[in-house]
Coordinates of C-alpha atoms in Angstrom, one line a residue:
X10 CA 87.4 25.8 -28.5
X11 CA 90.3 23.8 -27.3
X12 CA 88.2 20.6 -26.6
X13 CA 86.7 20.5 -30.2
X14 CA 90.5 20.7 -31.8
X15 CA 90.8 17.7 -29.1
X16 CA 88.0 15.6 -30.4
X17 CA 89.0 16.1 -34.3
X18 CA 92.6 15.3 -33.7
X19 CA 91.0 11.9 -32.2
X20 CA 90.0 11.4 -36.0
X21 CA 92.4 13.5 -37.7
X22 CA 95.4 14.6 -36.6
X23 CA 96.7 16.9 -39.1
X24 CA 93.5 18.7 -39.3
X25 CA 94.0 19.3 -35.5
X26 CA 97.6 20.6 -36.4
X27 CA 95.8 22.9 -39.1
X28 CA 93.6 24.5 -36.6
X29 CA 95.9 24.9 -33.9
X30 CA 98.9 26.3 -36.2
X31 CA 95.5 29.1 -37.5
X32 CA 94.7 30.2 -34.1
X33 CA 98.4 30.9 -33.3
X34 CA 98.7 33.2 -36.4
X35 CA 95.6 34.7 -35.4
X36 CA 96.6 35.3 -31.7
X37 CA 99.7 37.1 -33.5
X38 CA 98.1 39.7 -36.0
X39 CA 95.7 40.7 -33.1
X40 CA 98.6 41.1 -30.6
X41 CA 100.4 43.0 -33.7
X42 CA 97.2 44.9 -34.1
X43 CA 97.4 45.8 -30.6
X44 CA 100.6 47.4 -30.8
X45 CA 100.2 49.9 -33.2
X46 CA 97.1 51.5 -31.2
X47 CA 97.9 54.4 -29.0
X48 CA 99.9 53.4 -25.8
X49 CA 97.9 55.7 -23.5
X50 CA 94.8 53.5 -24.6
X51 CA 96.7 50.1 -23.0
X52 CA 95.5 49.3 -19.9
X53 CA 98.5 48.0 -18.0
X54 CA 100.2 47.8 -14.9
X55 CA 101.7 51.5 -15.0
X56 CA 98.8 52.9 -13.7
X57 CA 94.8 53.6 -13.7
X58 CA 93.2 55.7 -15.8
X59 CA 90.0 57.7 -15.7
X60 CA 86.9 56.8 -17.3
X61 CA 84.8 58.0 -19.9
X62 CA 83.2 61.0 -18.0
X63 CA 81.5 64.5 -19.4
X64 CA 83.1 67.8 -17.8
X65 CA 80.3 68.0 -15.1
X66 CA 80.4 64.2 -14.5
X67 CA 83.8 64.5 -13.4
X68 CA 83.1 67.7 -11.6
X69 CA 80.5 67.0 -9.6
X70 CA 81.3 64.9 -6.7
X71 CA 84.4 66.1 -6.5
X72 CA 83.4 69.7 -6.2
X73 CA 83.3 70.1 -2.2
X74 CA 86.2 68.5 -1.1
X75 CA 88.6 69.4 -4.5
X76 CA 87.3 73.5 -2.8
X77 CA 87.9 72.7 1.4
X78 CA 91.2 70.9 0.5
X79 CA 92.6 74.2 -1.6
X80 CA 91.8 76.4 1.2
X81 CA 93.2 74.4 3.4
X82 CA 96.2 74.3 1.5
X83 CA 96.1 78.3 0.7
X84 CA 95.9 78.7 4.8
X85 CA 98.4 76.4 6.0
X86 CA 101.2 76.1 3.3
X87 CA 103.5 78.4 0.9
X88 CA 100.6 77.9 -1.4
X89 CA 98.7 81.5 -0.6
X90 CA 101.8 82.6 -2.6
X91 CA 100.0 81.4 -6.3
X92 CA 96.3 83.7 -5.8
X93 CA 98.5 86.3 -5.2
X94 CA 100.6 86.4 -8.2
X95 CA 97.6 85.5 -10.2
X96 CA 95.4 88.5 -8.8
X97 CA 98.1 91.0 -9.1
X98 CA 99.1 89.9 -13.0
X99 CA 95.4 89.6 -13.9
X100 CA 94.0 92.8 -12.4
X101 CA 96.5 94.3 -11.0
X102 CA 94.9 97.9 -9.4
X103 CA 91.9 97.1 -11.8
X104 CA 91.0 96.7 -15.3
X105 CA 89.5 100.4 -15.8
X106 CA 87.1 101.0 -18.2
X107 CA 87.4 104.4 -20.4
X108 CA 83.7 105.7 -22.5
X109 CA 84.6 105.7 -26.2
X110 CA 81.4 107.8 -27.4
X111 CA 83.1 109.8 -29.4
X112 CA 82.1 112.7 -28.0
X113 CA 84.9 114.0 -25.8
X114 CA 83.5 116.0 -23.0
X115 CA 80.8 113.1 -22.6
X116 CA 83.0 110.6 -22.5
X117 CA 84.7 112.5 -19.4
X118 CA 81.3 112.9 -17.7
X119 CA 80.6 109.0 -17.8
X120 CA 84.2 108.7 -16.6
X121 CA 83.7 110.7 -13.7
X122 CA 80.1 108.5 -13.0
X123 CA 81.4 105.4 -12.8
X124 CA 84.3 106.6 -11.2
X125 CA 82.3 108.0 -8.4
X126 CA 79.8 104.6 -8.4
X127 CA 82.5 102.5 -8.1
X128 CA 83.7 103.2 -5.4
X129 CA 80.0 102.5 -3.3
X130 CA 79.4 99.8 -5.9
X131 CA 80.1 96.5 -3.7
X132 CA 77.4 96.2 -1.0
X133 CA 79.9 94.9 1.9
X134 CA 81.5 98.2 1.4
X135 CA 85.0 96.3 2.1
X136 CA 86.5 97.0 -1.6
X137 CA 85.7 99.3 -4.3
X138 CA 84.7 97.5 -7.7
X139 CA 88.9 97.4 -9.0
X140 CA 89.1 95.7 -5.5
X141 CA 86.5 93.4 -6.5
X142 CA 88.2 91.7 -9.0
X143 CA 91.5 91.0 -7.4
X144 CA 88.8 89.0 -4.4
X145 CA 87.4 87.2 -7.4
X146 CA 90.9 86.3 -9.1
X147 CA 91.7 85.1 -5.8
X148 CA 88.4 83.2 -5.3
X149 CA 88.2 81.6 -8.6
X150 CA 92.0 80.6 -8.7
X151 CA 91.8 79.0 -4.8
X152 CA 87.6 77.7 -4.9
X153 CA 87.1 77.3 -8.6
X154 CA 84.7 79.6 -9.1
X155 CA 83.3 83.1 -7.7
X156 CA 79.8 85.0 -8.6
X157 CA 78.5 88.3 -8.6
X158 CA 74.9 89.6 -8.1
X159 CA 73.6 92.6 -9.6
X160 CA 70.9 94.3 -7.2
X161 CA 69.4 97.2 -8.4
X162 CA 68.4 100.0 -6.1
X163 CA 66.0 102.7 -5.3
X164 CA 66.1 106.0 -7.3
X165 CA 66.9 107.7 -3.8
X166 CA 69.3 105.2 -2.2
X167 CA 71.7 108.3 -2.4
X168 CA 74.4 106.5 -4.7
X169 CA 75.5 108.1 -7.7
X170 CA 73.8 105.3 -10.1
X171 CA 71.3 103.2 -8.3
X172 CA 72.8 99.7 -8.7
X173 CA 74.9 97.6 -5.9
X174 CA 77.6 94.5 -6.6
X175 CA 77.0 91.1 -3.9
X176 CA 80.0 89.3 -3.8
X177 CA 79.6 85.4 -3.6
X178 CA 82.0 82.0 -3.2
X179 CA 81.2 79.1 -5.0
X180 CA 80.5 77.5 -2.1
X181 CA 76.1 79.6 -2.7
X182 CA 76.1 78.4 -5.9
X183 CA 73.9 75.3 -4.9
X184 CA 75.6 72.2 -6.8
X185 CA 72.7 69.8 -4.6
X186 CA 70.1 71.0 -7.3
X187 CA 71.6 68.7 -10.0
X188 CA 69.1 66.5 -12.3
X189 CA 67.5 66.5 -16.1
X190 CA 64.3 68.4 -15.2
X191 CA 64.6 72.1 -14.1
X192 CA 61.9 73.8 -13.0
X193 CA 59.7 73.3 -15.9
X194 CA 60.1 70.3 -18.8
X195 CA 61.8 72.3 -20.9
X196 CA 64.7 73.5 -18.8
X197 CA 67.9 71.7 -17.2
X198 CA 69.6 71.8 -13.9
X199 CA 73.4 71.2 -13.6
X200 CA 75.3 71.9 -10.6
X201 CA 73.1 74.8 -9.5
X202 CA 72.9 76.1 -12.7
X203 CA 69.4 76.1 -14.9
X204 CA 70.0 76.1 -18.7
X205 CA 67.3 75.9 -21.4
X206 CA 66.5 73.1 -24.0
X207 CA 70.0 74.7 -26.6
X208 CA 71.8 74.9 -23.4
X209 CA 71.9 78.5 -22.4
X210 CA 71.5 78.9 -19.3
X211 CA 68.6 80.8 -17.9
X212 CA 69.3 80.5 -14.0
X213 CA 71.5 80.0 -10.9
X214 CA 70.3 78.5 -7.7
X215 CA 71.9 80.6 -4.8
X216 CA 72.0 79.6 -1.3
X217 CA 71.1 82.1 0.9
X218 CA 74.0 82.2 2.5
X219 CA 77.2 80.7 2.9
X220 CA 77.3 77.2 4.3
X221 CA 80.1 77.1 5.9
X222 CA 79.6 80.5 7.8
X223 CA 79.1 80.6 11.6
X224 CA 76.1 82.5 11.3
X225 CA 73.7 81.3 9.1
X226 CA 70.3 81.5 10.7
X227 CA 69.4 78.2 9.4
X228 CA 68.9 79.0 6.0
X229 CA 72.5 78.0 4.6
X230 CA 70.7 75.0 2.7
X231 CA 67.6 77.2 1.6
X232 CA 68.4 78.4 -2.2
X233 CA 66.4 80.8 -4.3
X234 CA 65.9 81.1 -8.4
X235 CA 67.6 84.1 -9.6
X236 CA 67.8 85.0 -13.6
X237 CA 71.1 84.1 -15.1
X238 CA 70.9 88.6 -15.9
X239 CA 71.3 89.2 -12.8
X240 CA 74.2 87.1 -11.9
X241 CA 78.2 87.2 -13.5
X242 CA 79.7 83.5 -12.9
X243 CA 83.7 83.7 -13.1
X244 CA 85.4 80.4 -13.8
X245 CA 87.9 79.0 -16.2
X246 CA 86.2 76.6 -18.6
X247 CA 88.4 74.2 -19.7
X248 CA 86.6 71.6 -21.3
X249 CA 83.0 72.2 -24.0
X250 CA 80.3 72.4 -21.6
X251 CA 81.8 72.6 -18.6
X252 CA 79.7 74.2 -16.0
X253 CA 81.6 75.0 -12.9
X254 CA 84.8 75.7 -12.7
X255 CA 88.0 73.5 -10.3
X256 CA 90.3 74.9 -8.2
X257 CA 93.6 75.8 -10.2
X258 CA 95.3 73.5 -7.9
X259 CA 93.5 70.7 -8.6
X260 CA 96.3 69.4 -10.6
X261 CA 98.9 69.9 -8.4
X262 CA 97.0 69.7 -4.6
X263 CA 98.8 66.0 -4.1
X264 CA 102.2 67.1 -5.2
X265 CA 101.7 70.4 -2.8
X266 CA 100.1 68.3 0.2
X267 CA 103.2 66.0 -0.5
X268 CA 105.8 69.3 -0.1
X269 CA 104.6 70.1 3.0
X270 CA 104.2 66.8 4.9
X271 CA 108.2 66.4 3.4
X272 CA 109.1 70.2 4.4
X273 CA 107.5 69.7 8.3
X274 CA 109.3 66.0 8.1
X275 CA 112.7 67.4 7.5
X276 CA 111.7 70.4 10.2
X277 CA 111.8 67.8 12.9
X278 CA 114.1 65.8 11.8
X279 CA 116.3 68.7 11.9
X280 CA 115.0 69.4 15.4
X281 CA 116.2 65.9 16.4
X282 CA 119.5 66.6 15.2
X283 CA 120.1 69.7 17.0
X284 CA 119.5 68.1 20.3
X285 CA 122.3 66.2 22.0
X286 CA 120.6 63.4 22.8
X287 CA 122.5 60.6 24.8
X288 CA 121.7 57.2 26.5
X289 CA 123.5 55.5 29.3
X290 CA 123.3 51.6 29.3
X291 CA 124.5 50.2 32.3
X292 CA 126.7 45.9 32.6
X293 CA 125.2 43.7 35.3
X294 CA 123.7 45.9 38.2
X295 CA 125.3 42.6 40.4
X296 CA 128.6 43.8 39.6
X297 CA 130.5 43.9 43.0
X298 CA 132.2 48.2 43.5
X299 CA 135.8 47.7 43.3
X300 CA 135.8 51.0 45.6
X301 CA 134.8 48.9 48.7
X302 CA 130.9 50.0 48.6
X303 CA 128.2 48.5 49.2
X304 CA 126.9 46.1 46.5
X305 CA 124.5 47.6 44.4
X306 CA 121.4 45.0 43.6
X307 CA 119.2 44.9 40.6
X308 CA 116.2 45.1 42.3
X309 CA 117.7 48.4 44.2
X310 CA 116.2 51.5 43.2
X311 CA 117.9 54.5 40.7
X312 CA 118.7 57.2 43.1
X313 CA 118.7 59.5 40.2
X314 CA 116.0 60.3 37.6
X315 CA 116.0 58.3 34.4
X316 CA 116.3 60.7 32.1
X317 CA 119.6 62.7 32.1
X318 CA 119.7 66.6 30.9
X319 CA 123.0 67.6 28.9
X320 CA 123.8 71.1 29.4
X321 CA 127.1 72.9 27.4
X322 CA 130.2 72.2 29.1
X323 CA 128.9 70.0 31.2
X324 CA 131.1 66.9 32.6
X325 CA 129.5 63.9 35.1
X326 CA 130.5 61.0 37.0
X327 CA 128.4 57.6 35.5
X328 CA 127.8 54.7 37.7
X329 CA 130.2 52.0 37.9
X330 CA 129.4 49.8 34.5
X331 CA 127.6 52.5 32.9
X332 CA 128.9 54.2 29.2
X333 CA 127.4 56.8 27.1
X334 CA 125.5 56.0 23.5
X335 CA 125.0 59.5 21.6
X336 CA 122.2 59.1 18.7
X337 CA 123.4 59.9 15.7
X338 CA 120.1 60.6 13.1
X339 CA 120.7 59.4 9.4
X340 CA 121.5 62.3 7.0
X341 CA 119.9 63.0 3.9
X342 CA 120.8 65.1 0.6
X343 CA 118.3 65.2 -1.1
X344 CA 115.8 67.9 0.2
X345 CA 117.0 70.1 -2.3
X346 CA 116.7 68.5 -5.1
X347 CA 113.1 67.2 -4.2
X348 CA 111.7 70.6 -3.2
X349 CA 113.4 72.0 -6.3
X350 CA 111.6 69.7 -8.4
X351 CA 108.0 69.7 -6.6
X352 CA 108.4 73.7 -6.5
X353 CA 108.9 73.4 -10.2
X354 CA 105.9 71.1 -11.1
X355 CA 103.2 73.4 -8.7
X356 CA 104.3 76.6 -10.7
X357 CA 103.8 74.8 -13.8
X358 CA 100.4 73.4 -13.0
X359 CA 99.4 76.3 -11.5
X360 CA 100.1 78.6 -14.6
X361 CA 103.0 80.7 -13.1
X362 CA 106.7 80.8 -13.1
X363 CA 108.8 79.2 -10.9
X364 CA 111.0 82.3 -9.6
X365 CA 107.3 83.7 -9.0
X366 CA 106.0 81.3 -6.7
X367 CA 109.4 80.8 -4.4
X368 CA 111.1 84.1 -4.9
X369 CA 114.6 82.0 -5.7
X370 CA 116.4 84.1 -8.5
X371 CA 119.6 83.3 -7.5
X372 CA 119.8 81.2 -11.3
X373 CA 118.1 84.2 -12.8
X374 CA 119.0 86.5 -15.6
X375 CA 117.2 89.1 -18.1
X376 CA 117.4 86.4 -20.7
X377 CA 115.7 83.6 -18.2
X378 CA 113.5 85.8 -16.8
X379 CA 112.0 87.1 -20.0
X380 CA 111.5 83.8 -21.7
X381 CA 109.6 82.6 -18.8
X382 CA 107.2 85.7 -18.8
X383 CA 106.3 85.7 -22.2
X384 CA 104.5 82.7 -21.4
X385 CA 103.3 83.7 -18.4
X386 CA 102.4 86.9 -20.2
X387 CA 100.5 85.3 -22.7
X388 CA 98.3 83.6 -20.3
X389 CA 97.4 86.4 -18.6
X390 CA 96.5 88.1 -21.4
X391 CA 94.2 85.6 -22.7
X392 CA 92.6 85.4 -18.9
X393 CA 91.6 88.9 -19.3
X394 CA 90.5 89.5 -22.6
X395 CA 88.5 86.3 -22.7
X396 CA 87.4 85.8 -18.9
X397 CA 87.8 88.8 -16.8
X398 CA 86.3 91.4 -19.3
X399 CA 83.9 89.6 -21.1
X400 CA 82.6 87.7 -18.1
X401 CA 82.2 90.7 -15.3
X402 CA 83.7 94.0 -16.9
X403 CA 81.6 94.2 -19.5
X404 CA 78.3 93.0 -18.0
X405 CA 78.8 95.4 -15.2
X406 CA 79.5 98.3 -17.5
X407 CA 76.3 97.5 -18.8
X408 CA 74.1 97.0 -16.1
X409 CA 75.5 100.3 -14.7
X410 CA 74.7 102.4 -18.0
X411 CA 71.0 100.4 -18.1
X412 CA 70.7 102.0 -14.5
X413 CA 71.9 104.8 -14.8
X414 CA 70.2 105.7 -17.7
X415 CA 66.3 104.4 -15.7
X416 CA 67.5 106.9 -13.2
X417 CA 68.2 109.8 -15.1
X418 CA 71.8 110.2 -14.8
X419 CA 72.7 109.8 -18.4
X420 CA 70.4 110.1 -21.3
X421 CA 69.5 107.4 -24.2
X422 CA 71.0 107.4 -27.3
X423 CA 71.4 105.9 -30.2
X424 CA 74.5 104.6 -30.5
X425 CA 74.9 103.9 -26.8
X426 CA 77.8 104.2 -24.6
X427 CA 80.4 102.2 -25.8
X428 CA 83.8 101.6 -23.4
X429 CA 87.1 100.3 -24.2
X430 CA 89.0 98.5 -21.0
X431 CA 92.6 99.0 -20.3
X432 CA 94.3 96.3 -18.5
X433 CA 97.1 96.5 -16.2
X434 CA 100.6 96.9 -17.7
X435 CA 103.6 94.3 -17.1
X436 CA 106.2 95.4 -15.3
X437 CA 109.4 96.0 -17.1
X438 CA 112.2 93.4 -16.5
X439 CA 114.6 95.8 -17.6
X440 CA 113.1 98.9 -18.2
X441 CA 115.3 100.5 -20.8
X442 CA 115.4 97.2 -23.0
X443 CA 112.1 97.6 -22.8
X444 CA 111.3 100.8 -23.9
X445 CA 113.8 101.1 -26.5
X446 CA 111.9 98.0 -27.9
X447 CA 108.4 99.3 -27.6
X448 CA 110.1 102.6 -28.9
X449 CA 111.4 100.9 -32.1
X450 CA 107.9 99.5 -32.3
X451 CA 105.6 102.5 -32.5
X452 CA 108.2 103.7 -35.0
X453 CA 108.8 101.2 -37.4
X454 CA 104.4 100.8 -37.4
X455 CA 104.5 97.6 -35.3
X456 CA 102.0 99.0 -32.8
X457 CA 100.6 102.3 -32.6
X458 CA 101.3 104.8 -30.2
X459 CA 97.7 104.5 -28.4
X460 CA 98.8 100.3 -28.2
X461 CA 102.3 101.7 -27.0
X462 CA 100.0 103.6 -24.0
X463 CA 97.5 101.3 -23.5
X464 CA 100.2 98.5 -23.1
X465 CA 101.9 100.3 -20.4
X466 CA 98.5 100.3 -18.3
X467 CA 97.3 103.6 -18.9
X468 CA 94.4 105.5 -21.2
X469 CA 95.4 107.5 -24.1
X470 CA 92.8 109.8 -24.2
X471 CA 94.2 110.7 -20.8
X472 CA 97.5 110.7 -21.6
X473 CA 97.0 112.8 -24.4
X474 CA 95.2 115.6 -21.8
X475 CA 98.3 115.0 -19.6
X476 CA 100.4 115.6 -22.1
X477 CA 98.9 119.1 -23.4
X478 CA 98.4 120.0 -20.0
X479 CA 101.9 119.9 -19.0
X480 CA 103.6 121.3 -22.4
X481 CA 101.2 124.3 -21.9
X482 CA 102.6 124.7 -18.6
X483 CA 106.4 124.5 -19.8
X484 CA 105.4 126.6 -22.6
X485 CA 103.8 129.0 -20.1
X486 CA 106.6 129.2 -18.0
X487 CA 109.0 129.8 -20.7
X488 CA 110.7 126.6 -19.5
X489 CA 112.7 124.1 -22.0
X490 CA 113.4 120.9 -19.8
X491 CA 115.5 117.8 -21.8
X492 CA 112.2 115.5 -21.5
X493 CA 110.5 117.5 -24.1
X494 CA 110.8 116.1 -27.4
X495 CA 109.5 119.3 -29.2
X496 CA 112.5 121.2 -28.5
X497 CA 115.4 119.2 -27.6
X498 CA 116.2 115.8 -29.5
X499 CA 117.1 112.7 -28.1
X500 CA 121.2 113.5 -27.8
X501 CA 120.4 116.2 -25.7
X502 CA 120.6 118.9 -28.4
X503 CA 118.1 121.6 -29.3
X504 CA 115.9 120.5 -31.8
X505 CA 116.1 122.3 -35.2
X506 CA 114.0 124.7 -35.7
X507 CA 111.5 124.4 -39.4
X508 CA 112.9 127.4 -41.2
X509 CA 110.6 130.7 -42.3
X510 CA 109.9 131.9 -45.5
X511 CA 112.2 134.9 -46.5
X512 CA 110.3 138.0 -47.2
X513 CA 111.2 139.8 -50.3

């Protein structure tokens, strides 16, 4: 537009003065406009930003290498410390499901069934089913995601409930059968993953076997259709829709990869140092010998080796001319502070505390220490109540009562068999603190004393047996110990006795 101010201020100057003074005021109410939009919306020098991508958009051709580059991490670098600290939190020695049927002496037998199922449940026969979930933590955390197949078995296979558990990676979850059209017009494949026309998804396509295994037979790029029933897929969604699930250290894997290239860096630089390293450099070879010798010429050969060896203690003659040059590497102060500071973002990103993934607790106290794991706590909590049990517990409990009942080890009814799960309990900080808290707790109505149990780790059905059990035995034995709260109180005096009725 700048020629046709031009050509009317040919004509008319001020109306050329008119326009241009309009444009500047309203070049400034749109850079004013501008400015009060959001800052993370500017594009600018300080950096690029991603685009405008679904869940499973951004997922998808990152998948493969965002998996090989964790475990290569998880092998080679402090960072096996994070699936660990995860897997024990999360499941801990298992998340153990007790029968609430009401019915006491039927809740024991279905106990005792899974109990005894469990333990044959997982086909590779490497890890019982509580084992299971700690290798699935530990495969979901480091791959992204981890599946389970259900494979039913014959009536005579000679376990206690016909029904066997295949562990899987990610990796057989075929992401290559990715487009809009399933396997009929109405269905959807994303990522391996089949979902219906309202988006439930009705199917998984799984490789045969794993492709990065050594022995594959050729058929680590063949993948079968199996009904979404039949398989339990554990990942972390963190976005609507979301179909697969990222490595956990997908936030963090440059920041980690940068920690260990500084850390092996610094190793041999401190390698360098401890070597007294020394160079002789030598005037003009020409130089006449004052001691009378001969002349020694340029072109005359070393009679020693060119490279000297310094040994403790050690003192040598140097040519005539010759002096010694020591290296003397350039010291740094700040490895500390840097690994301090990466150390500190990786726990964060990862979801765990600091003094958990280094060990360091030299800073620590009771008062640091809790504040960090009520967090920590927190999360963990919410990833087994809202992943963990919802996403294998429970369907497996269910596929093993559905078996068991086809093969005649429990009968139908009604009502069903309904199961409450008890998670692992935390580990006390300071177990007294602790107790007297949870103690204050169940007695001021806070939490009741089955939440007081079931918080600690344990059943209180079972507790409840333990604890009749043993007071029958004290009773029994005529014995009166200070741990029984019947009969002596809590200063360590007897407990007073109700009074009886006087007879007249």
């Amino acid at each position: 537009m700048a020629w046709v101010d031009r050509v009317i201020g040919v004509f008319s100057p001020m109306a050329e003065a008119r326009r241009l003074q309009a444009r500047a005021a309203v070049s400034v109410l749109r850079n004013a406009a501008a400015s009060r939009s959001y800052d993370g919306a500017q594009a600018s020098r300080r950096g690029s930003w991603g685009g405008r991508q679904s869940a499973n958009a951004a997922i998808g051709p990152n998948l493969p290498s965002l998996r090989d580059r964790a475990r290569d991490l998880v092998r080679n670098t402090p960072m096996a410390r994070v699936p660990d600290v995860l897997a024990a939190h999360i499941v801990g020695t298992g998340i153990v499901p007790t029968s609430r049927t009401g019915n006491r002496a039927l809740d024991k037998r279905v106990n005792a069934l899974f109990e005894a199922w469990q333990k044959q449940s997982i086909v590779s026969g490497e890890v019982d089913f509580y084992g299971a979930q700690a290798v699935l933590v530990r495969s979901m955390v480091e791959g992204g995601d981890a599946l389970v197949r259900y494979l039913p078995r014959r009536a005579d296979s000679g376990l206690p409930v016909p029904l066997q558990l295949r562990l899987m990676e990610g990796d057989q979850l075929d992401e290559r059968k990715h487009g809009l059209l399933g396997r009929s017009a109405e269905t959807t494949t994303v990522l391996g993953i089949e979902f219906t026309e309202d988006g439930a998804r009705n199917g998984y396509w799984i490789r045969k076997a794993h492709p990065g295994d050594l022995c594959t037979r050729g058929n680590e790029n063949t993948s079968v259709f199996v009904q979404a029933r039949d398989i339990a897929h554990i990942y972390r969604p963190l976005r609507i829709g979301q179909a697969r699930g990222v490595t956990w250290f997908a936030p963090v894997m440059l920041t980690a990869r940068d920690l260990a290239d500084y850390m092996e860096a610094t190793l041999v630089k401190a390698r360098v140092e401890s070597c007294f390293a020394g160079f002789v450099t030598s005037a003009d070879t020409s130089m006449p010998n004052t001691l009378g010798g001969q002349v020694k010429q340029a072109s005359e050969p070393r009679r020693g080796p060119d490279t000297l060896e310094l040994s403790p203690g050690m003192i040598t003659r140097l040519e005539p001319g010759e002096t010694m040059a020591f290296a003397q590497p350039s010291s740094s102060n700040s490895f500390e502070a840097f690994t301090l500071n990466a150390a500190m973002n990786i726990a964060a990103g990862t979801g765990i505390t600091y003094d958990q993934f280094t060990g360091d607790l030299r800073q620590a106290n009771y008062s640091s220490l809790r504040a960090g794991k009520i967090e920590f706590r927190a999360l963990v909590r919410q990833l087994q109540y809202h992943l963990m049990i919802p996403k294998l517990c429970q369907p497996t409990w269910d596929r093993f009562i559905e078996c068991a009942i086809l093969s005649g080890a429990l009968r139908l009814r009604k009502d069903g068999y309904p199961v409450k799960w008890i998670a692992p309990g935390f580990e006390p900080i300071d177990p007294l603190k602790d107790l007297k808290a949870d103690v204050l707790a169940v007695r001021t109505g806070r939490m009741s004393w089955e939440e007081f149990v079931a918080e600690w780790g344990n059943d209180p059905e079972t507790q409840l047996d333990e604890l009749a059990r043993i007071n029958a035995a004290f009773d029994e034995r005529g014995l009166i110990l200070d741990i029984d709260p019947r009969k002596v109180a809590a200063s360590g005096a007897a407990q007073a006795q109700p009074s009886r009725p006087s007879e007249e």
